[in-house]
Structure formats: structure tokens, C-alpha cells
Short mmCIF file of C-alpha atoms in Angstrom, two decimals:
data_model
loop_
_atom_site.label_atom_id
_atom_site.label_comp_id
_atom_site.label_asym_id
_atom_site.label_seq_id
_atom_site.Cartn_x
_atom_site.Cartn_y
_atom_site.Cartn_z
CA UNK A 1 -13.00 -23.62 33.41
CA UNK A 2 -16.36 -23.57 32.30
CA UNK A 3 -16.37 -20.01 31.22
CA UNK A 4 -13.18 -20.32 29.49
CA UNK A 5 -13.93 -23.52 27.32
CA UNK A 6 -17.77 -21.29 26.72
CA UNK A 7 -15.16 -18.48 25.49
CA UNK A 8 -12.94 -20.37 23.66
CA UNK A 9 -16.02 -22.43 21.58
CA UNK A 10 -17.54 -18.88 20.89
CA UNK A 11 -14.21 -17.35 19.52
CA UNK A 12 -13.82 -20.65 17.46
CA UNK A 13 -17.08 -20.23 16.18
CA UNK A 14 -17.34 -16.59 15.12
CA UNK A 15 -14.04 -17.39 13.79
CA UNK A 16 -15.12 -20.06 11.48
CA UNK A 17 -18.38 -17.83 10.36
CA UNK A 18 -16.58 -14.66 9.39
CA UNK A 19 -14.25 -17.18 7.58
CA UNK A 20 -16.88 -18.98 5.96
CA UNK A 21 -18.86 -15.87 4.97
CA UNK A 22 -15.24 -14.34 3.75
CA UNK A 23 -14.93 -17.41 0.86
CA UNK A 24 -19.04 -17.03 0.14
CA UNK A 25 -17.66 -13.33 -1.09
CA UNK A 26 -15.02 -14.84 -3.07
CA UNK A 27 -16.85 -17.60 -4.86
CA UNK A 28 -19.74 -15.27 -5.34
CA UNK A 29 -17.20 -12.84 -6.94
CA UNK A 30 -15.28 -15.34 -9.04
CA UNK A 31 -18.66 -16.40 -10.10
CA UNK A 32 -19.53 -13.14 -11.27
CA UNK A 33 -16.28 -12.97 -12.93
CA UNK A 34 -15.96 -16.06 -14.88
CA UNK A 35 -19.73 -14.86 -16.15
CA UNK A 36 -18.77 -11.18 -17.30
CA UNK A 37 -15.63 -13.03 -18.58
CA UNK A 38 -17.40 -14.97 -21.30
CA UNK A 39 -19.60 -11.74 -22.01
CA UNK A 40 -16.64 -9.54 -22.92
CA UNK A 41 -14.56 -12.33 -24.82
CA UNK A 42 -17.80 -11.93 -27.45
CA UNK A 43 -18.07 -8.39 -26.78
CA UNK A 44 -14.74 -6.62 -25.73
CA UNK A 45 -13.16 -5.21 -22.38
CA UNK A 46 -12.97 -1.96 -21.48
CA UNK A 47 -10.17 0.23 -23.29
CA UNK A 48 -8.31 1.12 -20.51
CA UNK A 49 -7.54 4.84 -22.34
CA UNK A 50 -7.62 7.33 -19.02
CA UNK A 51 -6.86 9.64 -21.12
CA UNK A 52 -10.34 9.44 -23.33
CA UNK A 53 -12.52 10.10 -20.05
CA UNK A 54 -13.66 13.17 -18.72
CA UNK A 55 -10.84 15.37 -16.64
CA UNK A 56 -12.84 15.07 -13.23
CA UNK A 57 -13.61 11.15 -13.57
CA UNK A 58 -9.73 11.19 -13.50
CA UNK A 59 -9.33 13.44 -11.11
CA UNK A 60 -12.03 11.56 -8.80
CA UNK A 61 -10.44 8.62 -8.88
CA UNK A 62 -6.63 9.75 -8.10
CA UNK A 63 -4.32 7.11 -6.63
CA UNK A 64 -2.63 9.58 -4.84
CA UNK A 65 -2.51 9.97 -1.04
CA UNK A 66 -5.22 12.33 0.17
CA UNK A 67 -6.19 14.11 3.65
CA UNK A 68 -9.39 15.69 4.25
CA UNK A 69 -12.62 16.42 1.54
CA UNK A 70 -15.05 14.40 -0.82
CA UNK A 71 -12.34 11.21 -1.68
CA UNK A 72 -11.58 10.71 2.01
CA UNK A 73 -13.27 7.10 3.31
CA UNK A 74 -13.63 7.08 7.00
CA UNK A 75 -11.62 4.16 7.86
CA UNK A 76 -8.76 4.19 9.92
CA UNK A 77 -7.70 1.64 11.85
CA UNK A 78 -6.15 2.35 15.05
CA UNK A 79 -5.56 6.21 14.59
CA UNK A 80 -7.79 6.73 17.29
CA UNK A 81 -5.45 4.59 19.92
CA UNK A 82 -2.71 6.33 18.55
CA UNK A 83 -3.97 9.66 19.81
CA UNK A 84 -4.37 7.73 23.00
CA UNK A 85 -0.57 7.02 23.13
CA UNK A 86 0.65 10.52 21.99
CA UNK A 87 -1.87 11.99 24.96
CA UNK A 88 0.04 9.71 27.16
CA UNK A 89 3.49 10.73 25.73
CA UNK A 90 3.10 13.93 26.45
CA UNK A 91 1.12 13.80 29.76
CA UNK A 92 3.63 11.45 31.57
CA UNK A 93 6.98 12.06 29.72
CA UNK A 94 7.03 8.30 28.71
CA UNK A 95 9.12 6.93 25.47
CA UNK A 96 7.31 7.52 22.15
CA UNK A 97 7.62 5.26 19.27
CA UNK A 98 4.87 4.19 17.03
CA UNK A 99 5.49 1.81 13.42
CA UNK A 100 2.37 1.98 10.72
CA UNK A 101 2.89 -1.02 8.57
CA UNK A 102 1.13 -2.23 5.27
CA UNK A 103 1.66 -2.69 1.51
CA UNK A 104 1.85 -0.38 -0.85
CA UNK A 105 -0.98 1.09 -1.51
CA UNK A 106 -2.96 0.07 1.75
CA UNK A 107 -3.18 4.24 2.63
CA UNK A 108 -0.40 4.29 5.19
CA UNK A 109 0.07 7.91 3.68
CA UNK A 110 -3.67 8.59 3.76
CA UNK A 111 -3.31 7.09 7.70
CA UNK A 112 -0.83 9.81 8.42
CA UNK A 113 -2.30 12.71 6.87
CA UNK A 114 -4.91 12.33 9.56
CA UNK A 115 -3.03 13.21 12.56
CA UNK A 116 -3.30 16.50 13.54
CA UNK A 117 -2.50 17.88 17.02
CA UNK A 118 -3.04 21.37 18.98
CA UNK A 119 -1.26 20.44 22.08
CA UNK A 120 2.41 19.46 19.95
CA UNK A 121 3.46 20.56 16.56
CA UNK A 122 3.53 17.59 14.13
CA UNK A 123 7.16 18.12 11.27
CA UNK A 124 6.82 15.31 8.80
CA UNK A 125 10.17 14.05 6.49
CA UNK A 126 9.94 11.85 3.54
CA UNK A 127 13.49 10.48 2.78
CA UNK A 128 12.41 10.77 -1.01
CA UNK A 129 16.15 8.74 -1.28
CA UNK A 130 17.59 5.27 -0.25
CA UNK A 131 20.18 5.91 2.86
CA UNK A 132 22.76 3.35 3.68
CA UNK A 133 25.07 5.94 5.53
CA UNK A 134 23.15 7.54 8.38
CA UNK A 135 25.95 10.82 8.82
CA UNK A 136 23.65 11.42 5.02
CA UNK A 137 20.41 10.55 7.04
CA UNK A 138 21.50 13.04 10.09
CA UNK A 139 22.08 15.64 7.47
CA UNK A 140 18.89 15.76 6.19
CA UNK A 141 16.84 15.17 9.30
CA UNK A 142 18.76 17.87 10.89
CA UNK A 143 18.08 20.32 7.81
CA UNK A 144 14.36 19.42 8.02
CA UNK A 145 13.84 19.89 11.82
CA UNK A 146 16.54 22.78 11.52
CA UNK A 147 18.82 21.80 14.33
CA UNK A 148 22.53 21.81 13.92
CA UNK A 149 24.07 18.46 12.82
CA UNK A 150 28.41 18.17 13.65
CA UNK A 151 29.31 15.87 10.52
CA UNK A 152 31.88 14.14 12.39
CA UNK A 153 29.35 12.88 15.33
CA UNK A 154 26.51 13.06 13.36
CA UNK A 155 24.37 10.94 16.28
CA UNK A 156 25.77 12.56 19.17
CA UNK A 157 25.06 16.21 18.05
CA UNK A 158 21.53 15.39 16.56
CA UNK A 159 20.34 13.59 19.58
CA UNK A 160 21.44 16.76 22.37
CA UNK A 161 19.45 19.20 19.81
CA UNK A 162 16.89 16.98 19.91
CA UNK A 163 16.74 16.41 23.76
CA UNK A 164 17.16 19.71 24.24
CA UNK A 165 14.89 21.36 21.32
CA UNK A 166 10.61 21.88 21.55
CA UNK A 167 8.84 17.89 22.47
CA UNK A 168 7.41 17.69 18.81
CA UNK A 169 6.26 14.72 17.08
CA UNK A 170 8.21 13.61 13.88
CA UNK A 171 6.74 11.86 10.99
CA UNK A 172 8.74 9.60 8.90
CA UNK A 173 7.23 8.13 6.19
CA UNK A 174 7.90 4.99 3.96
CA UNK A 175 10.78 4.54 6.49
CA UNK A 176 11.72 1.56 3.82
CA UNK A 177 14.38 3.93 2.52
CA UNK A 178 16.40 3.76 5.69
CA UNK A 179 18.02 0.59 4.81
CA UNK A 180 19.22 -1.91 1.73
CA UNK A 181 18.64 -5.59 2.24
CA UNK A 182 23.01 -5.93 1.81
CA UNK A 183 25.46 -6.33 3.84
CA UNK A 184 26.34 -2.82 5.51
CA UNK A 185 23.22 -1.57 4.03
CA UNK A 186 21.41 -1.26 7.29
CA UNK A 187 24.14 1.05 9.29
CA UNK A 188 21.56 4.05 8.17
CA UNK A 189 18.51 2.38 9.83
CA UNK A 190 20.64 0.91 13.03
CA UNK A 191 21.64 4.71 13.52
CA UNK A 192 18.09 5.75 13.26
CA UNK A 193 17.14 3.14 15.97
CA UNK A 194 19.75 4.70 18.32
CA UNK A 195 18.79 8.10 17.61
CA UNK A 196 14.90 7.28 18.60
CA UNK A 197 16.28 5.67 21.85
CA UNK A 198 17.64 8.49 23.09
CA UNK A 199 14.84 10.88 21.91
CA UNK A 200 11.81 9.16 22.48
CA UNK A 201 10.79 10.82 25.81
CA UNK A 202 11.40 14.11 23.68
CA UNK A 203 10.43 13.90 20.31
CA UNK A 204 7.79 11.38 19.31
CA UNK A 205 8.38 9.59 16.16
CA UNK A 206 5.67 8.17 14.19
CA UNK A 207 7.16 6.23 11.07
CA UNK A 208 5.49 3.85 8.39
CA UNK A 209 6.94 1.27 6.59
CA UNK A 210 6.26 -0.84 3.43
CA UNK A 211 5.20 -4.88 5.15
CA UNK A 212 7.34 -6.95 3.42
CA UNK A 213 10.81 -4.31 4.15
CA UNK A 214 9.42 -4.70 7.50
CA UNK A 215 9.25 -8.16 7.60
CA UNK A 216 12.40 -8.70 5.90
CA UNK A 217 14.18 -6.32 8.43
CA UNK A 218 12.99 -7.62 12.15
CA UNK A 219 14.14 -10.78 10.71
CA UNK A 220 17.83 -9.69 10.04
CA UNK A 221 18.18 -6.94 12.48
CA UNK A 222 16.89 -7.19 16.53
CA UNK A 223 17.96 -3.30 16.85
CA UNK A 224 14.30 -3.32 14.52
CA UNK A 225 12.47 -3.69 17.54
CA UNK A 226 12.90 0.23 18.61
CA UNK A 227 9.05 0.86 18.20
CA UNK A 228 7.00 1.15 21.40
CA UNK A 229 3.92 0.59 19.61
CA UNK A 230 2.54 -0.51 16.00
CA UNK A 231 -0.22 -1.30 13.94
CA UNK A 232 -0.78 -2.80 10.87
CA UNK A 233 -2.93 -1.94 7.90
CA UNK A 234 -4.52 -4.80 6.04
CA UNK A 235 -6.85 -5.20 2.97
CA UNK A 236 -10.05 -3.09 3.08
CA UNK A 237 -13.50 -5.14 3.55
CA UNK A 238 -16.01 -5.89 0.70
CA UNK A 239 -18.34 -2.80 2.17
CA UNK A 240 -15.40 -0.74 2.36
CA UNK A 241 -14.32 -0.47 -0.87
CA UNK A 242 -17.87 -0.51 -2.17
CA UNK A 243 -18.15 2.93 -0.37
CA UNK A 244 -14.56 3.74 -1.87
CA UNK A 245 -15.58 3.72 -5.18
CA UNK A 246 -19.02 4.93 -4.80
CA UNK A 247 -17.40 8.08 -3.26
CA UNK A 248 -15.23 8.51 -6.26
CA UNK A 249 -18.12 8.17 -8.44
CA UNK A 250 -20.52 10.70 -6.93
CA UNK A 251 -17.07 13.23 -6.38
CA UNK A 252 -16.38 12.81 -10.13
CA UNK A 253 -20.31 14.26 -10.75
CA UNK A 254 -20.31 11.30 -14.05
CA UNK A 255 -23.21 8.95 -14.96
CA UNK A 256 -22.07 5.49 -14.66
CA UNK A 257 -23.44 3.12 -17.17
CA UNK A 258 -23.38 -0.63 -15.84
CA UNK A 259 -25.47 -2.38 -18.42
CA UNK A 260 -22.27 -4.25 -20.27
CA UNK A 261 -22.15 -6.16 -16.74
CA UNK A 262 -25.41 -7.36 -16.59
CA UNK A 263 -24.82 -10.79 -17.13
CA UNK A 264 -28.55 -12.69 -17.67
CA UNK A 265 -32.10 -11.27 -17.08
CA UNK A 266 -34.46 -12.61 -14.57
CA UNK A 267 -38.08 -13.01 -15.03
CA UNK A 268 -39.51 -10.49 -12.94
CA UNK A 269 -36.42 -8.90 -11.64
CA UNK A 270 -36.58 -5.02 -12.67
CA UNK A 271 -33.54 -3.43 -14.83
CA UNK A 272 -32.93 -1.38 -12.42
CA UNK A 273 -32.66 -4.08 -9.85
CA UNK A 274 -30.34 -6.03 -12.03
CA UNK A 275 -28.12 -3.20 -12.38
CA UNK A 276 -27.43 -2.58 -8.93
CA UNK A 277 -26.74 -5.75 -8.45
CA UNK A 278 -24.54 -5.47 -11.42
CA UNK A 279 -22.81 -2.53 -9.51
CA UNK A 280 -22.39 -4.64 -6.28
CA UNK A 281 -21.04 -7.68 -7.71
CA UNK A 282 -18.48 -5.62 -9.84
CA UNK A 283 -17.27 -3.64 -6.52
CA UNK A 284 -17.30 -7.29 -5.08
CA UNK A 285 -14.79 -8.28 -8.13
CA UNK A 286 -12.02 -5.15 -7.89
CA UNK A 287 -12.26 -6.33 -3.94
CA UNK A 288 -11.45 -9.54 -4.66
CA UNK A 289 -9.12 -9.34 -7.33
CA UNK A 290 -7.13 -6.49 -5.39
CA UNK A 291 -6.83 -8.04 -2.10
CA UNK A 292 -8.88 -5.20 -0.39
CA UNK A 293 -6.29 -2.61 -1.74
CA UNK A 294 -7.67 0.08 -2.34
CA UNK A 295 -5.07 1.92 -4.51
CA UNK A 296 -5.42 -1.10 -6.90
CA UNK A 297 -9.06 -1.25 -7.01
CA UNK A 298 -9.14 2.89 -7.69
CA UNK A 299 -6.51 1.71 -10.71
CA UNK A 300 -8.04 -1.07 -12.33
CA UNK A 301 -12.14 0.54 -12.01
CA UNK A 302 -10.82 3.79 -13.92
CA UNK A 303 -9.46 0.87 -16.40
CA UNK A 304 -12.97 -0.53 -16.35
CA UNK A 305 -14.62 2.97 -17.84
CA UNK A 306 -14.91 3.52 -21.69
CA UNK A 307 -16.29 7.59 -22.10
CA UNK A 308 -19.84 7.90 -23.97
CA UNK A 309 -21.48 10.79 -25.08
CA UNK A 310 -21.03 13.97 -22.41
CA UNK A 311 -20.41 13.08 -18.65
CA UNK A 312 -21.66 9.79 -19.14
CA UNK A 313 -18.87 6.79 -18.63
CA UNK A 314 -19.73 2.83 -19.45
CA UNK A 315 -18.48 0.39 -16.97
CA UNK A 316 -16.88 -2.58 -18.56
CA UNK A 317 -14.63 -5.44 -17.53
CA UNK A 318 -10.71 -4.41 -17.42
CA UNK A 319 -8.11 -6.69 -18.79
CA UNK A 320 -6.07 -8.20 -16.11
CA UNK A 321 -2.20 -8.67 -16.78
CA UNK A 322 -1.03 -12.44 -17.77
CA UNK A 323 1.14 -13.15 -14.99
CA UNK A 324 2.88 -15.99 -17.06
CA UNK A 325 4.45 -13.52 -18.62
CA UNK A 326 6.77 -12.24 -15.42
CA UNK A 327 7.48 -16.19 -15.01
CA UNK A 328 9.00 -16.17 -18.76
CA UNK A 329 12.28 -14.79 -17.07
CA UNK A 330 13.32 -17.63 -14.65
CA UNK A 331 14.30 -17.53 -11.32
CA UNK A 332 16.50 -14.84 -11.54
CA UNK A 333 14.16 -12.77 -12.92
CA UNK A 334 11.65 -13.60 -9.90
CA UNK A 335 14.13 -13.06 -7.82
CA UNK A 336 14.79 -9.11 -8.97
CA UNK A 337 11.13 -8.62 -8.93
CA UNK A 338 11.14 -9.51 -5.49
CA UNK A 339 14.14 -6.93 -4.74
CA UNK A 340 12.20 -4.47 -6.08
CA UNK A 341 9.10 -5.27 -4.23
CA UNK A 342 10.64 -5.58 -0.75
CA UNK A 343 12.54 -2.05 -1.15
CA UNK A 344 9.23 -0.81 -2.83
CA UNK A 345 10.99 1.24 -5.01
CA UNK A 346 15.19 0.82 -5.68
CA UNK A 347 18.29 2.21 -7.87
CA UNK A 348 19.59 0.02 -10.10
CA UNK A 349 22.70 -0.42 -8.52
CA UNK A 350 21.34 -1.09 -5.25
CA UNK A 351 19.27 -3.67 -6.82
CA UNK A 352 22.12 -5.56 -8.40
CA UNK A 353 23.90 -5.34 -4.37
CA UNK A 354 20.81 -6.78 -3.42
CA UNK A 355 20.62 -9.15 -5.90
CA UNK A 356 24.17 -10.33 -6.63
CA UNK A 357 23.88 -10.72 -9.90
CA UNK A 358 26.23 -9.48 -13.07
CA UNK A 359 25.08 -5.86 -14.15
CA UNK A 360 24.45 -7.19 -17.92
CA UNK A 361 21.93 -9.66 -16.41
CA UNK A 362 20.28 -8.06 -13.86
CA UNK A 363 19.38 -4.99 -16.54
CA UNK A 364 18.37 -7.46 -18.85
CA UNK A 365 15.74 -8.97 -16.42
CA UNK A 366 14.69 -5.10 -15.72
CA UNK A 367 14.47 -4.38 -19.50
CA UNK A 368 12.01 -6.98 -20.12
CA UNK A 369 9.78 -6.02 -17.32
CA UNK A 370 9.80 -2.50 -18.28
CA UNK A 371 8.74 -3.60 -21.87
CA UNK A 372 5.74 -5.53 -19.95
CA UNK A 373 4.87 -2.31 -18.25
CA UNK A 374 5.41 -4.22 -15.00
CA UNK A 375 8.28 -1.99 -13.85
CA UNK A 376 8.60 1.45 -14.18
CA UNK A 377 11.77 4.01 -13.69
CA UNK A 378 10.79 7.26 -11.73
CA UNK A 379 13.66 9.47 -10.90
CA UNK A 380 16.16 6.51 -11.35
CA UNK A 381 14.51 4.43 -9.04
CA UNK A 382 12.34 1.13 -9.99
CA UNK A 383 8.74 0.04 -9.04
CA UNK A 384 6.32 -2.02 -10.05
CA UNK A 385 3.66 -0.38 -11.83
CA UNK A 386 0.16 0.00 -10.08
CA UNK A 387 -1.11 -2.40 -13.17
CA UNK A 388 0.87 -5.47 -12.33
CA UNK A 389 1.45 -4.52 -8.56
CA UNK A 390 -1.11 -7.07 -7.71
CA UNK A 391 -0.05 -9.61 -9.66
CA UNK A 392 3.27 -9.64 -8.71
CA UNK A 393 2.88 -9.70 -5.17
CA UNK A 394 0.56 -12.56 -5.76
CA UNK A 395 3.47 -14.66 -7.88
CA UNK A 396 6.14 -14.14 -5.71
CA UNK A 397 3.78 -15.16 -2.57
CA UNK A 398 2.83 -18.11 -4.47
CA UNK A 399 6.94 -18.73 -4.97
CA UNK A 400 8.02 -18.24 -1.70
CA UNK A 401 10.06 -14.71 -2.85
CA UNK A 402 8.59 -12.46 -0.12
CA UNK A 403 9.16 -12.51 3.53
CA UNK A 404 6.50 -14.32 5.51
#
């Protein structure tokens, strides 16, 4: 009893230190904000024109998913136990089921692009389209693993060629398109959850998912629960994405001018000193203000950078966007932001099935957020923009719009 009580003081303890040291970052960078804040209110904020700076300071800092070379950050949260499971997999014959979870722009994709293995062949499918039907879903997993799919028992003749095909492992990513938060919009993803059931001791599937379709799905649907393992990715730490964006920085081969965040000079304290610690408490900032994501703190530093002379780049503070302006459409319009967010990206007419609302006013809520630049239309399908990503996550949190 003794030992326990011992345990349970010292978990409470470290617990309440990492905590407190957690909000010490957070006041020290809203500090450092409100401070910079005043500075460019006299003086300006950065432009924000990416397309002023140098080609490889915009290349450095891509948003996109990446695998191996100069913009890769070691950190990977359970990848390695992963490999653990897959060894076991294939050693014993056991079922294999594994769900990466996290928000967008957390590196789930990043996460994936890691796994390599000599001992199975790794096939990877990205639905690229919202299925509700899964004979659509069977027809394009089956073209992409080429096996033979009979349209008229699309489940039946997938899983035998399957069962009876190479053990592989099968990567599914943003596994969010597999269903539509409407009634009969999950018969694609309960089809999927069948197919893995019967496959699993064959074919290993590895599948990530956007957190808040997640969330909102193993609360409507118990078939959700087909994954025999998971783990989730949450916001970077402090020193993490410090050594994000000093990788992008010395990749992108630019000088980086931090003197516009040097907020008041110390007696005695070098220039060189004070911009360093310029440089830490701005990487301290895009950490805080972007939740440890570290697509949105690539985003808003390249926003920070006004070009000088040659390959030399000024760091400045970017302009956050006024989230009082998504609140200017109501409810309803809170309430399509938040259908957009959960599906992470959506069709317009999906989104007014999800929503319920008339067609007139659910494009009129979609308008005005595309004239904010909060939503943007790729391919017919909406998403929030990496700008106001942050901000709207952080709205409809605050309003109770996302699934807890």
C-alpha cells in the first residue's frame, strides 16, 4: 500500500510540474506576443507575399507531406511499436489492424511515409473521393491491389482474393473519406470494417484518420471499433518545433534577419544574445499559437518573412485572422464550418446532407467564408484554408461544434 500511495504521489506530482512548466511556456509566449504586438502596430507586420521570397525559402518550408531528406524531423511517435506489431503479425499469423489518428496537419502522412518493410510489401490507397457506397469502395481497392472484384458481391469476392492473395500490408490513408456523418452515409465504412475482419490475419491494414471524423464516428457506429491497435498524434512540443523550423531554415540556405522582434535592449546583454532569444521566443509563439501543429506553424513563419536584398529574409510578426469574423454568420454558419471540419474536406452536396439545411443557405454561408479566405474549393471539395485552420478549430471547440 505503501508503494502504491509513494507511486501514485510521484505520478501526481510530475504531473502537476510538466503542467505547470507547460502554462510557464504559454505565458512566457503570450508575453512575448502582446510585446512584439505593440512593436508592429507602430511599425507594420510582415507582408505575408510568398510569392516575393526567394524560390528555395518556399520550397524549404513546404506544407506538404514529406518522407526521407533535409525537412524530415525525427519524431514519430509510436512507429517504432508499430513495427513491433507488424513483426508479430507476420511471425504468429495473428489479426492486423492498426488506426493513426490526429488533426490535420499533425503529419499522419509524414507518420506513414516512414514505414518501410523488407520482409512484406507495403501497397498504399488514398481514396482521393468521399464513398458512401462501398460496391464503389471495392472497386477501387480491388483496381489498386489488382485482384478481381464481382460487382454484385462486391465483399464476398474481395475478401477470398484477399485471403487467398500474397500477406501484404495495406495503407489507407485519411480513411475520413470512407463515410458521411448522414444517415446511410456510413454503409461504405461498415463494409470496410467487415472486409478487415475477415482479412486481418492476411493482409495488414494500417489506416489514418482525421480526430474529430474519428471521434464523431466511434460515437455513432460500434462496428468503428475494427482496429486491433491505435495511436494518436498530438501537438508537437515547444523543442520540437523549434528544431522544425530551424531545419527549414538551414535547408532553405537563407539568412534570417530577427532584429524587428527584438523587443527592448538590456544593459549588458549582447545583440547577438538578444537575438537568439528573439529567435526562441518567436518559435515559442508559432508553438503556441498553432497548438504544436506543425503544418500551421510551417504556414504562418513563411507569413512572418518579408525578402531583403539577395538570400537574406526579415522575420516579422504575421497577422493572425479575426476570428469574429467566422462568428458574423450565426449558428448556422458555425455549424457548416464544423461539417467541413469533421469530414476535413467535403462536396457541397454532401455538406448540405450533413447539414440539413436549404441549398440557397447553406451556399450562402460557404460564399462568405470563401470571400474570408477561410474556405477554399479544391477539386469540388471544401476545406478550410491552412490560414484560418487554427482558428477555426479553436471557435468551434470553444462552441461546443466538434466532437469531444
Amino acid at each position: 500500500a505503501f508503494v502504491w500511495l509513494a507511486g501514485r504521489a510521484a505520478a501526481t506530482v510530475a504531473r502537476e510540474f510538466a503542467l505547470g512548466f507547460e502554462q510557464t511556456q504559454k505565458a512566457l509566449a503570450y508575453l512575448f506576443r502582446r510585446q512584439i504586438e505593440r512593436r508592429a502596430e507602430l511599425e507594420g507586420y510582415a507582408e505575408g507575399d510568398v510569392a516575393e521570397l526567394p524560390g528555395e525559402v518556399v520550397a524549404a518550408f513546404q506544407e506538404d507531406a514529406v518522407g526521407r531528406g533535409p525537412l524530415v524531423v525525427d519524431h514519430f511517435p509510436g512507429l517504432r511499436d508499430l513495427h513491433q506489431v507488424l513483426s508479430s503479425w507476420r511471425d504468429t499469423g495473428a489479426s492486423g489492424s492498426f488506426l493513426l489518428t490526429g488533426e490535420r496537419g499533425i503529419g499522419k502522412t509524414s507518420w506513414l511515409n516512414q514505414l518501410e518493410r523488407e520482409d512484406v510489401p507495403v501497397e498504399r490507397f488514398v481514396p482521393g473521393e468521399r464513398f458512401t457506397d462501398f460496391a464503389r469502395l471495392a472497386a477501387r481497392l480491388g483496381d489498386q491491389l489488382q485482384v478481381d472484384v464481382d460487382p454484385d458481391d462486391p465483399l464476398y469476392s474481395l475478401g477470398s482474393a484477399l485471403t487467398e492473395g500474397p500477406r501484404r500490408v495495406v495503407v489507407l490513408d485519411q480513411a475520413q473519406h470512407l463515410f458521411l456523418a448522414d444517415v446511410g452515409g456510413y454503409d461504405a465504412f461498415a463494409g470496410f470494417a467487415r472486409l478487415v475482419n475477415r482479412t486481418c490475419r492476411r493482409v495488414f491494414w494500417l489506416c489514418s484518420m482525421n480526430t474529430y471524423a474519428w471521434r464523431h464516428l466511434i460515437a455513432v457506429r460500434p462496428d468503428a471499433a475494427v482496429f486491433r491497435g491505435s495511436a494518436h498524434l498530438s501537438g508537437w512540443s515547444e523543442e520540437k518545433i523549434r528544431e522544425l523550423i530551424r531545419a527549414r531554415c538551414a535547408a532553405s540556405g537563407a539568412r534570417f534577419n530577427f532584429a524587428d522582434l527584438v523587443v527592448d535592449g538590456m544593459e549588458g546583454v549582447s545583440t547577438q544574445a538578444r537575438l537568439i532569444e528573439s529567435e526562441e521566443g518567436y518559435t515559442r509563439l508559432l508553438w503556441d499559437y498553432s497548438d504544436g501543429n506543425p503544418r500551421a506553424a510551417l504556414h504562418f513563419f513563411l507569413r512572418s518573412l518579408d525578402a531583403e536584398r539577395g538570400d537574406r529574409v526579415r522575420v516579422r510578426l504575421f497577422r493572425a485572422p479575426d476570428v469574429d469574423r467566422l462568428e458574423a454568420g450565426g449558428f448556422a454558419g458555425l455549424f457548416v464550418l464544423a461539417g467541413v471540419v469533421t469530414h476535413e474536406s467535403i462536396s457541397f452536396d454532401h455538406l448540405v446532407e450533413v447539414t440539413r439545411l436549404e441549398r440557397p443557405e447553406c451556399f450562402i454561408h460557404l460564399d462568405r467564408m470563401a470571400e474570408l479566405g477561410a474556405v477554399v474549393c479544391e477539386n469540388d471539395l471544401y476545406r478550410v484554408s491552412a490560414t484560418w485552420h487554427r482558428a477555426a478549430v479553436r471557435l468551434l471547440r470553444r462552441r461546443n461544434l466538434l466532437p469531444a
